[in-house]
Amino acid sequence: MSNITRRALLGTGAAVALASPALAFPDRTIRIISGFPPGGLNDVVSRAMAQALTPILGVSVVVENRVGAGGSVGGTAAARSAPDGHTLWMGIVDTQAILPTAMRALQYDPDRDFAPISFVANVPFAFISGPSQPNIRDFRALMAAGKARPGVISFASWGVASTSHLAMERVLRQQQVEMLHVPFTGQAPGMQAIIASQVDCMALPAGGAEGAWRAGQLRVLAVAAKQRVPLYPDAPTILELGGTLDAGLWKAIYAPARTPAPVITRLNQAVHEAMRQPQFIEVLRLQGAVPEPSTPEALAELQRRERAAWGEVVQATGAYLN
């Protein structure tokens, strides 16, 4: 091979290398789309992730709230974004596993339209009750009351087909109990209704109940987790009580489909590094959760399993949104 030919080929290789997505990425601000309002759990975790990623990736990482339709407005916006790694999506169990069955007019498909990057965390659910039922001091008493008075004991949620709604439905189906579902427009209104004795109980992310629990305004009866949650050391798990529910408001980070594999690899590494930062760990601790990094392949498999499991509950309860 002549020197001229060798130099020409080397030059071509250098040009290809410079054009490589991995080397060119990132070259501008990255946005993480959250499908829920500022101040909520998804927003808090998204902002903690953005803050941790900024020094790691060397560019500004910001959160953009695209709110509406149970998170599907944000999901649609993220799915339709350029697949270059500069738009990320903080998906949750609702948007990735429940809405595909509950919302017939959903404008994206979680399996087809997103490239998984990493699982982030599973925020366990706490089952709470308030002053309306002073004799209900533990989870078994709640189930017994439900069996004794079918359709009379009420439970709040932050909307039809939300995780809060369906987590309770899964428990009630296991226990063969019928309760009255009272949907609200958000977690906070549902909690206020319980504190005001308008509704009897609710399933919500563990960290969301801590303030009212410490103030003595409600009781934490049980948690849906593999082991007890440090926030509520005296609250047994559903598993301890003989149930099978280990469910929470899980969160994971995605890019639009067709994002180049080298970019996904870089983002996976960066997200895992972000999840090791003390500030990020503390944000999750306050929610009763810990970071759970994963491979893209493991996230894709979990999403498929969760989509099937929650889809069965939607179909069994008729919790459709359109």
mmCIF file of N, CA, C and O in Angstrom, residues 114-195:
data_model
loop_
_atom_site.group_PDB
_atom_site.id
_atom_site.type_symbol
_atom_site.label_atom_id
_atom_site.label_comp_id
_atom_site.label_asym_id
_atom_site.label_seq_id
_atom_site.Cartn_x
_atom_site.Cartn_y
_atom_site.Cartn_z
ATOM 1 N N PHE A 114 -39.403 4.556 22.195
ATOM 2 C CA PHE A 114 -38.361 4.995 23.119
ATOM 3 C C PHE A 114 -37.195 4.009 23.140
ATOM 4 O O PHE A 114 -37.393 2.806 22.990
ATOM 5 N N ALA A 115 -36.010 4.557 23.341
ATOM 6 C CA ALA A 115 -34.799 3.755 23.554
ATOM 7 C C ALA A 115 -34.501 3.765 25.050
ATOM 8 O O ALA A 115 -34.195 4.825 25.611
ATOM 9 N N PRO A 116 -34.580 2.642 25.733
ATOM 10 C CA PRO A 116 -34.288 2.618 27.168
ATOM 11 C C PRO A 116 -32.844 3.008 27.455
ATOM 12 O O PRO A 116 -31.932 2.647 26.707
ATOM 13 N N ILE A 117 -32.650 3.749 28.536
ATOM 14 C CA ILE A 117 -31.302 4.107 28.986
ATOM 15 C C ILE A 117 -30.997 3.403 30.309
ATOM 16 O O ILE A 117 -30.069 2.614 30.396
ATOM 17 N N SER A 118 -31.792 3.679 31.350
ATOM 18 C CA SER A 118 -31.565 3.032 32.638
ATOM 19 C C SER A 118 -32.790 3.164 33.531
ATOM 20 O O SER A 118 -33.487 4.181 33.504
ATOM 21 N N PHE A 119 -33.033 2.142 34.310
ATOM 22 C CA PHE A 119 -33.965 2.252 35.416
ATOM 23 C C PHE A 119 -33.365 3.234 36.422
ATOM 24 O O PHE A 119 -32.135 3.343 36.537
ATOM 25 N N VAL A 120 -34.207 3.951 37.145
ATOM 26 C CA VAL A 120 -33.716 4.933 38.117
ATOM 27 C C VAL A 120 -34.046 4.507 39.546
ATOM 28 O O VAL A 120 -33.160 4.360 40.384
ATOM 29 N N ALA A 121 -35.322 4.290 39.834
ATOM 30 C CA ALA A 121 -35.708 3.946 41.201
ATOM 31 C C ALA A 121 -37.148 3.483 41.241
ATOM 32 O O ALA A 121 -37.951 3.808 40.358
ATOM 33 N N ASN A 122 -37.461 2.727 42.262
ATOM 34 C CA ASN A 122 -38.828 2.336 42.545
ATOM 35 C C ASN A 122 -39.229 2.965 43.872
ATOM 36 O O ASN A 122 -38.667 2.624 44.916
ATOM 37 N N VAL A 123 -40.158 3.896 43.837
ATOM 38 C CA VAL A 123 -40.647 4.549 45.056
ATOM 39 C C VAL A 123 -41.826 3.723 45.571
ATOM 40 O O VAL A 123 -42.874 3.678 44.939
ATOM 41 N N PRO A 124 -41.658 3.026 46.700
ATOM 42 C CA PRO A 124 -42.713 2.121 47.168
ATOM 43 C C PRO A 124 -43.970 2.873 47.590
ATOM 44 O O PRO A 124 -43.919 4.031 47.993
ATOM 45 N N PHE A 125 -45.089 2.172 47.487
ATOM 46 C CA PHE A 125 -46.355 2.748 47.918
ATOM 47 C C PHE A 125 -46.578 2.498 49.401
ATOM 48 O O PHE A 125 -46.234 1.442 49.938
ATOM 49 N N ALA A 126 -47.153 3.494 50.063
ATOM 50 C CA ALA A 126 -47.626 3.350 51.438
ATOM 51 C C ALA A 126 -49.149 3.359 51.409
ATOM 52 O O ALA A 126 -49.764 4.132 50.661
ATOM 53 N N PHE A 127 -49.761 2.509 52.205
ATOM 54 C CA PHE A 127 -51.213 2.464 52.321
ATOM 55 C C PHE A 127 -51.583 3.168 53.620
ATOM 56 O O PHE A 127 -51.147 2.760 54.707
ATOM 57 N N ILE A 128 -52.369 4.224 53.490
ATOM 58 C CA ILE A 128 -52.650 5.085 54.640
ATOM 59 C C ILE A 128 -54.145 5.116 54.939
ATOM 60 O O ILE A 128 -54.981 4.844 54.068
ATOM 61 N N SER A 129 -54.469 5.447 56.177
ATOM 62 C CA SER A 129 -55.855 5.719 56.553
ATOM 63 C C SER A 129 -55.871 6.951 57.446
ATOM 64 O O SER A 129 -54.836 7.368 57.968
ATOM 65 N N GLY A 130 -57.056 7.542 57.610
ATOM 66 C CA GLY A 130 -57.170 8.786 58.360
ATOM 67 C C GLY A 130 -58.178 8.696 59.484
ATOM 68 O O GLY A 130 -58.614 7.607 59.872
ATOM 69 N N PRO A 131 -58.604 9.834 59.996
ATOM 70 C CA PRO A 131 -59.481 9.874 61.180
ATOM 71 C C PRO A 131 -60.912 9.417 60.936
ATOM 72 O O PRO A 131 -61.663 9.229 61.899
ATOM 73 N N SER A 132 -61.305 9.230 59.685
ATOM 74 C CA SER A 132 -62.698 8.826 59.427
ATOM 75 C C SER A 132 -62.997 7.426 59.953
ATOM 76 O O SER A 132 -64.155 7.090 60.206
ATOM 77 N N GLN A 133 -61.949 6.597 60.094
ATOM 78 C CA GLN A 133 -62.131 5.232 60.587
ATOM 79 C C GLN A 133 -61.180 5.003 61.766
ATOM 80 O O GLN A 133 -60.152 4.335 61.643
ATOM 81 N N PRO A 134 -61.493 5.531 62.937
ATOM 82 C CA PRO A 134 -60.555 5.461 64.073
ATOM 83 C C PRO A 134 -60.251 4.045 64.534
ATOM 84 O O PRO A 134 -59.216 3.807 65.157
ATOM 85 N N ASN A 135 -61.125 3.093 64.234
ATOM 86 C CA ASN A 135 -60.892 1.711 64.671
ATOM 87 C C ASN A 135 -59.969 0.944 63.738
ATOM 88 O O ASN A 135 -59.555 -0.166 64.074
ATOM 89 N N ILE A 136 -59.677 1.515 62.577
ATOM 90 C CA ILE A 136 -58.775 0.848 61.638
ATOM 91 C C ILE A 136 -57.350 1.267 61.975
ATOM 92 O O ILE A 136 -56.906 2.349 61.616
ATOM 93 N N ARG A 137 -56.650 0.394 62.688
ATOM 94 C CA ARG A 137 -55.307 0.720 63.152
ATOM 95 C C ARG A 137 -54.222 -0.010 62.363
ATOM 96 O O ARG A 137 -53.038 0.287 62.526
ATOM 97 N N ASP A 138 -54.600 -0.997 61.565
ATOM 98 C CA ASP A 138 -53.607 -1.727 60.782
ATOM 99 C C ASP A 138 -54.233 -2.204 59.482
ATOM 100 O O ASP A 138 -55.439 -2.055 59.252
ATOM 101 N N PHE A 139 -53.403 -2.774 58.612
ATOM 102 C CA PHE A 139 -53.856 -3.134 57.272
ATOM 103 C C PHE A 139 -54.902 -4.250 57.306
ATOM 104 O O PHE A 139 -55.871 -4.210 56.548
ATOM 105 N N ARG A 140 -54.714 -5.223 58.178
ATOM 106 C CA ARG A 140 -55.691 -6.317 58.254
ATOM 107 C C ARG A 140 -57.058 -5.799 58.682
ATOM 108 O O ARG A 140 -58.093 -6.262 58.195
ATOM 109 N N ALA A 141 -57.065 -4.826 59.580
ATOM 110 C CA ALA A 141 -58.344 -4.239 60.007
ATOM 111 C C ALA A 141 -59.021 -3.508 58.857
ATOM 112 O O ALA A 141 -60.243 -3.538 58.719
ATOM 113 N N LEU A 142 -58.212 -2.861 57.997
ATOM 114 C CA LEU A 142 -58.766 -2.176 56.830
ATOM 115 C C LEU A 142 -59.424 -3.177 55.888
ATOM 116 O O LEU A 142 -60.541 -2.956 55.406
ATOM 117 N N MET A 143 -58.742 -4.281 55.613
ATOM 118 C CA MET A 143 -59.311 -5.294 54.726
ATOM 119 C C MET A 143 -60.554 -5.927 55.343
ATOM 120 O O MET A 143 -61.544 -6.194 54.648
ATOM 121 N N ALA A 144 -60.515 -6.162 56.653
ATOM 122 C CA ALA A 144 -61.689 -6.743 57.320
ATOM 123 C C ALA A 144 -62.894 -5.809 57.238
ATOM 124 O O ALA A 144 -64.030 -6.256 57.011
ATOM 125 N N ALA A 145 -62.652 -4.521 57.401
ATOM 126 C CA ALA A 145 -63.751 -3.551 57.297
ATOM 127 C C ALA A 145 -64.322 -3.530 55.887
ATOM 128 O O ALA A 145 -65.535 -3.417 55.692
ATOM 129 N N GLY A 146 -63.427 -3.650 54.902
ATOM 130 C CA GLY A 146 -63.888 -3.685 53.518
ATOM 131 C C GLY A 146 -64.730 -4.909 53.222
ATOM 132 O O GLY A 146 -65.734 -4.829 52.502
ATOM 133 N N LYS A 147 -64.347 -6.047 53.776
ATOM 134 C CA LYS A 147 -65.120 -7.273 53.557
ATOM 135 C C LYS A 147 -66.470 -7.204 54.266
ATOM 136 O O LYS A 147 -67.483 -7.696 53.765
ATOM 137 N N ALA A 148 -66.485 -6.598 55.442
ATOM 138 C CA ALA A 148 -67.724 -6.521 56.223
ATOM 139 C C ALA A 148 -68.736 -5.570 55.597
ATOM 140 O O ALA A 148 -69.951 -5.779 55.726
ATOM 141 N N ARG A 149 -68.226 -4.530 54.909
ATOM 142 C CA ARG A 149 -69.121 -3.527 54.309
ATOM 143 C C ARG A 149 -68.706 -3.269 52.858
ATOM 144 O O ARG A 149 -68.093 -2.241 52.544
ATOM 145 N N PRO A 150 -69.023 -4.184 51.954
ATOM 146 C CA PRO A 150 -68.594 -4.042 50.557
ATOM 147 C C PRO A 150 -69.071 -2.727 49.945
ATOM 148 O O PRO A 150 -70.245 -2.371 50.052
ATOM 149 N N GLY A 151 -68.125 -2.001 49.329
ATOM 150 C CA GLY A 151 -68.471 -0.772 48.636
ATOM 151 C C GLY A 151 -68.700 0.421 49.532
ATOM 152 O O GLY A 151 -69.043 1.508 49.036
ATOM 153 N N VAL A 152 -68.516 0.272 50.850
ATOM 154 C CA VAL A 152 -68.746 1.379 51.783
ATOM 155 C C VAL A 152 -67.434 2.078 52.139
ATOM 156 O O VAL A 152 -67.351 3.316 52.108
ATOM 157 N N ILE A 153 -66.413 1.319 52.487
ATOM 158 C CA ILE A 153 -65.101 1.912 52.754
ATOM 159 C C ILE A 153 -64.590 2.521 51.452
ATOM 160 O O ILE A 153 -64.637 1.895 50.392
ATOM 161 N N SER A 154 -64.084 3.746 51.527
ATOM 162 C CA SER A 154 -63.675 4.459 50.310
ATOM 163 C C SER A 154 -62.168 4.646 50.265
ATOM 164 O O SER A 154 -61.504 4.725 51.298
ATOM 165 N N PHE A 155 -61.644 4.703 49.033
ATOM 166 C CA PHE A 155 -60.223 4.999 48.866
ATOM 167 C C PHE A 155 -60.033 6.079 47.814
ATOM 168 O O PHE A 155 -60.739 6.117 46.806
ATOM 169 N N ALA A 156 -59.078 6.964 48.083
ATOM 170 C CA ALA A 156 -58.767 8.066 47.170
ATOM 171 C C ALA A 156 -57.667 7.647 46.205
ATOM 172 O O ALA A 156 -56.906 6.703 46.457
ATOM 173 N N SER A 157 -57.583 8.353 45.100
ATOM 174 C CA SER A 157 -56.454 8.209 44.169
ATOM 175 C C SER A 157 -56.262 9.547 43.489
ATOM 176 O O SER A 157 -57.078 10.455 43.640
ATOM 177 N N TRP A 158 -55.184 9.659 42.691
ATOM 178 C CA TRP A 158 -55.022 10.903 41.933
ATOM 179 C C TRP A 158 -55.517 10.748 40.502
ATOM 180 O O TRP A 158 -55.108 11.458 39.604
ATOM 181 N N GLY A 159 -56.472 9.832 40.294
ATOM 182 C CA GLY A 159 -57.122 9.741 38.994
ATOM 183 C C GLY A 159 -57.406 8.313 38.577
ATOM 184 O O GLY A 159 -56.724 7.374 38.994
ATOM 185 N N VAL A 160 -58.413 8.148 37.762
ATOM 186 C CA VAL A 160 -58.747 6.831 37.204
ATOM 187 C C VAL A 160 -57.555 6.312 36.397
ATOM 188 O O VAL A 160 -56.950 7.041 35.622
ATOM 189 N N ALA A 161 -57.219 5.047 36.621
ATOM 190 C CA ALA A 161 -56.125 4.354 35.918
ATOM 191 C C ALA A 161 -54.742 4.864 36.324
ATOM 192 O O ALA A 161 -53.758 4.517 35.691
ATOM 193 N N SER A 162 -54.667 5.680 37.369
ATOM 194 C CA SER A 162 -53.360 6.082 37.892
ATOM 195 C C SER A 162 -52.767 4.921 38.680
ATOM 196 O O SER A 162 -53.464 3.973 39.057
ATOM 197 N N THR A 163 -51.478 4.995 38.954
ATOM 198 C CA THR A 163 -50.853 3.952 39.770
ATOM 199 C C THR A 163 -51.503 3.882 41.139
ATOM 200 O O THR A 163 -51.676 2.800 41.706
ATOM 201 N N SER A 164 -51.855 5.035 41.695
ATOM 202 C CA SER A 164 -52.504 5.077 42.998
ATOM 203 C C SER A 164 -53.811 4.287 42.975
ATOM 204 O O SER A 164 -54.113 3.524 43.902
ATOM 205 N N HIS A 165 -54.590 4.459 41.923
ATOM 206 C CA HIS A 165 -55.850 3.728 41.765
ATOM 207 C C HIS A 165 -55.595 2.229 41.611
ATOM 208 O O HIS A 165 -56.150 1.395 42.338
ATOM 209 N N LEU A 166 -54.714 1.870 40.677
ATOM 210 C CA LEU A 166 -54.556 0.465 40.326
ATOM 211 C C LEU A 166 -53.758 -0.323 41.363
ATOM 212 O O LEU A 166 -53.953 -1.535 41.508
ATOM 213 N N ALA A 167 -52.865 0.349 42.104
ATOM 214 C CA ALA A 167 -52.169 -0.349 43.188
ATOM 215 C C ALA A 167 -53.172 -0.811 44.243
ATOM 216 O O ALA A 167 -53.098 -1.948 44.742
ATOM 217 N N MET A 168 -54.112 0.058 44.574
ATOM 218 C CA MET A 168 -55.141 -0.338 45.533
ATOM 219 C C MET A 168 -56.035 -1.429 44.949
ATOM 220 O O MET A 168 -56.380 -2.406 45.641
ATOM 221 N N GLU A 169 -56.374 -1.311 43.686
ATOM 222 C CA GLU A 169 -57.213 -2.335 43.048
ATOM 223 C C GLU A 169 -56.525 -3.698 43.051
ATOM 224 O O GLU A 169 -57.174 -4.738 43.248
ATOM 225 N N ARG A 170 -55.210 -3.710 42.846
ATOM 226 C CA ARG A 170 -54.495 -4.986 42.864
ATOM 227 C C ARG A 170 -54.583 -5.641 44.233
ATOM 228 O O ARG A 170 -54.806 -6.852 44.352
ATOM 229 N N VAL A 171 -54.424 -4.843 45.289
ATOM 230 C CA VAL A 171 -54.535 -5.380 46.642
ATOM 231 C C VAL A 171 -55.957 -5.859 46.921
ATOM 232 O O VAL A 171 -56.167 -6.954 47.468
ATOM 233 N N LEU A 172 -56.935 -5.066 46.547
ATOM 234 C CA LEU A 172 -58.323 -5.432 46.818
ATOM 235 C C LEU A 172 -58.710 -6.713 46.084
ATOM 236 O O LEU A 172 -59.433 -7.562 46.630
ATOM 237 N N ARG A 173 -58.227 -6.891 44.874
ATOM 238 C CA ARG A 173 -58.528 -8.116 44.136
ATOM 239 C C ARG A 173 -57.885 -9.312 44.811
ATOM 240 O O ARG A 173 -58.482 -10.389 44.894
ATOM 241 N N GLN A 174 -56.654 -9.154 45.296
ATOM 242 C CA GLN A 174 -55.996 -10.251 46.001
ATOM 243 C C GLN A 174 -56.766 -10.633 47.271
ATOM 244 O O GLN A 174 -56.868 -11.803 47.616
ATOM 245 N N GLN A 175 -57.274 -9.611 47.960
ATOM 246 C CA GLN A 175 -57.964 -9.831 49.234
ATOM 247 C C GLN A 175 -59.454 -10.100 49.061
ATOM 248 O O GLN A 175 -60.158 -10.352 50.043
ATOM 249 N N GLN A 176 -59.932 -10.013 47.828
ATOM 250 C CA GLN A 176 -61.363 -10.200 47.520
ATOM 251 C C GLN A 176 -62.227 -9.224 48.325
ATOM 252 O O GLN A 176 -63.202 -9.588 48.980
ATOM 253 N N VAL A 177 -61.811 -7.968 48.234
ATOM 254 C CA VAL A 177 -62.495 -6.888 48.953
ATOM 255 C C VAL A 177 -62.993 -5.862 47.935
ATOM 256 O O VAL A 177 -62.314 -5.573 46.941
ATOM 257 N N GLU A 178 -64.158 -5.307 48.192
ATOM 258 C CA GLU A 178 -64.721 -4.253 47.341
ATOM 259 C C GLU A 178 -64.771 -2.945 48.113
ATOM 260 O O GLU A 178 -65.327 -2.881 49.216
ATOM 261 N N MET A 179 -64.160 -1.889 47.536
ATOM 262 C CA MET A 179 -64.217 -0.555 48.130
ATOM 263 C C MET A 179 -64.675 0.450 47.086
ATOM 264 O O MET A 179 -64.664 0.167 45.875
ATOM 265 N N LEU A 180 -65.051 1.625 47.560
ATOM 266 C CA LEU A 180 -65.510 2.701 46.687
ATOM 267 C C LEU A 180 -64.326 3.565 46.269
ATOM 268 O O LEU A 180 -63.638 4.134 47.129
ATOM 269 N N HIS A 181 -64.096 3.691 44.975
ATOM 270 C CA HIS A 181 -62.992 4.521 44.475
ATOM 271 C C HIS A 181 -63.451 5.966 44.324
ATOM 272 O O HIS A 181 -64.477 6.248 43.691
ATOM 273 N N VAL A 182 -62.664 6.892 44.903
ATOM 274 C CA VAL A 182 -62.957 8.328 44.806
ATOM 275 C C VAL A 182 -61.747 9.003 44.167
ATOM 276 O O VAL A 182 -60.761 9.295 44.859
ATOM 277 N N PRO A 183 -61.772 9.261 42.870
ATOM 278 C CA PRO A 183 -60.607 9.879 42.216
ATOM 279 C C PRO A 183 -60.541 11.382 42.435
ATOM 280 O O PRO A 183 -61.567 12.067 42.457
ATOM 281 N N PHE A 184 -59.325 11.889 42.597
ATOM 282 C CA PHE A 184 -59.082 13.322 42.721
ATOM 283 C C PHE A 184 -58.161 13.765 41.583
ATOM 284 O O PHE A 184 -57.734 12.954 40.764
ATOM 285 N N THR A 185 -57.859 15.046 41.544
ATOM 286 C CA THR A 185 -57.034 15.581 40.456
ATOM 287 C C THR A 185 -55.541 15.513 40.759
ATOM 288 O O THR A 185 -54.731 15.915 39.937
ATOM 289 N N GLY A 186 -55.189 15.030 41.949
ATOM 290 C CA GLY A 186 -53.783 14.941 42.303
ATOM 291 C C GLY A 186 -53.617 14.265 43.648
ATOM 292 O O GLY A 186 -54.596 13.993 44.366
ATOM 293 N N GLN A 187 -52.357 13.995 43.998
ATOM 294 C CA GLN A 187 -52.072 13.340 45.267
ATOM 295 C C GLN A 187 -52.458 14.215 46.452
ATOM 296 O O GLN A 187 -53.070 13.741 47.412
ATOM 297 N N ALA A 188 -52.105 15.499 46.405
ATOM 298 C CA ALA A 188 -52.372 16.397 47.529
ATOM 299 C C ALA A 188 -53.866 16.513 47.845
ATOM 300 O O ALA A 188 -54.257 16.416 49.016
ATOM 301 N N PRO A 189 -54.747 16.721 46.851
ATOM 302 C CA PRO A 189 -56.178 16.772 47.181
ATOM 303 C C PRO A 189 -56.697 15.474 47.792
ATOM 304 O O PRO A 189 -57.550 15.505 48.678
ATOM 305 N N GLY A 190 -56.179 14.340 47.322
ATOM 306 C CA GLY A 190 -56.595 13.066 47.894
ATOM 307 C C GLY A 190 -56.192 12.950 49.354
ATOM 308 O O GLY A 190 -56.988 12.516 50.205
ATOM 309 N N MET A 191 -54.971 13.342 49.667
ATOM 310 C CA MET A 191 -54.514 13.302 51.058
ATOM 311 C C MET A 191 -55.335 14.240 51.937
ATOM 312 O O MET A 191 -55.693 13.898 53.071
ATOM 313 N N GLN A 192 -55.622 15.440 51.435
ATOM 314 C CA GLN A 192 -56.409 16.382 52.219
ATOM 315 C C GLN A 192 -57.801 15.832 52.507
ATOM 316 O O GLN A 192 -58.360 16.062 53.582
ATOM 317 N N ALA A 193 -58.355 15.096 51.545
ATOM 318 C CA ALA A 193 -59.676 14.506 51.762
ATOM 319 C C ALA A 193 -59.623 13.442 52.853
ATOM 320 O O ALA A 193 -60.570 13.300 53.643
ATOM 321 N N ILE A 194 -58.532 12.711 52.929
ATOM 322 C CA ILE A 194 -58.383 11.711 53.990
ATOM 323 C C ILE A 194 -58.230 12.400 55.348
ATOM 324 O O ILE A 194 -58.880 12.027 56.330
ATOM 325 N N ILE A 195 -57.395 13.422 55.403
ATOM 326 C CA ILE A 195 -57.177 14.150 56.665
ATOM 327 C C ILE A 195 -58.481 14.791 57.145
ATOM 328 O O ILE A 195 -58.752 14.870 58.346
#
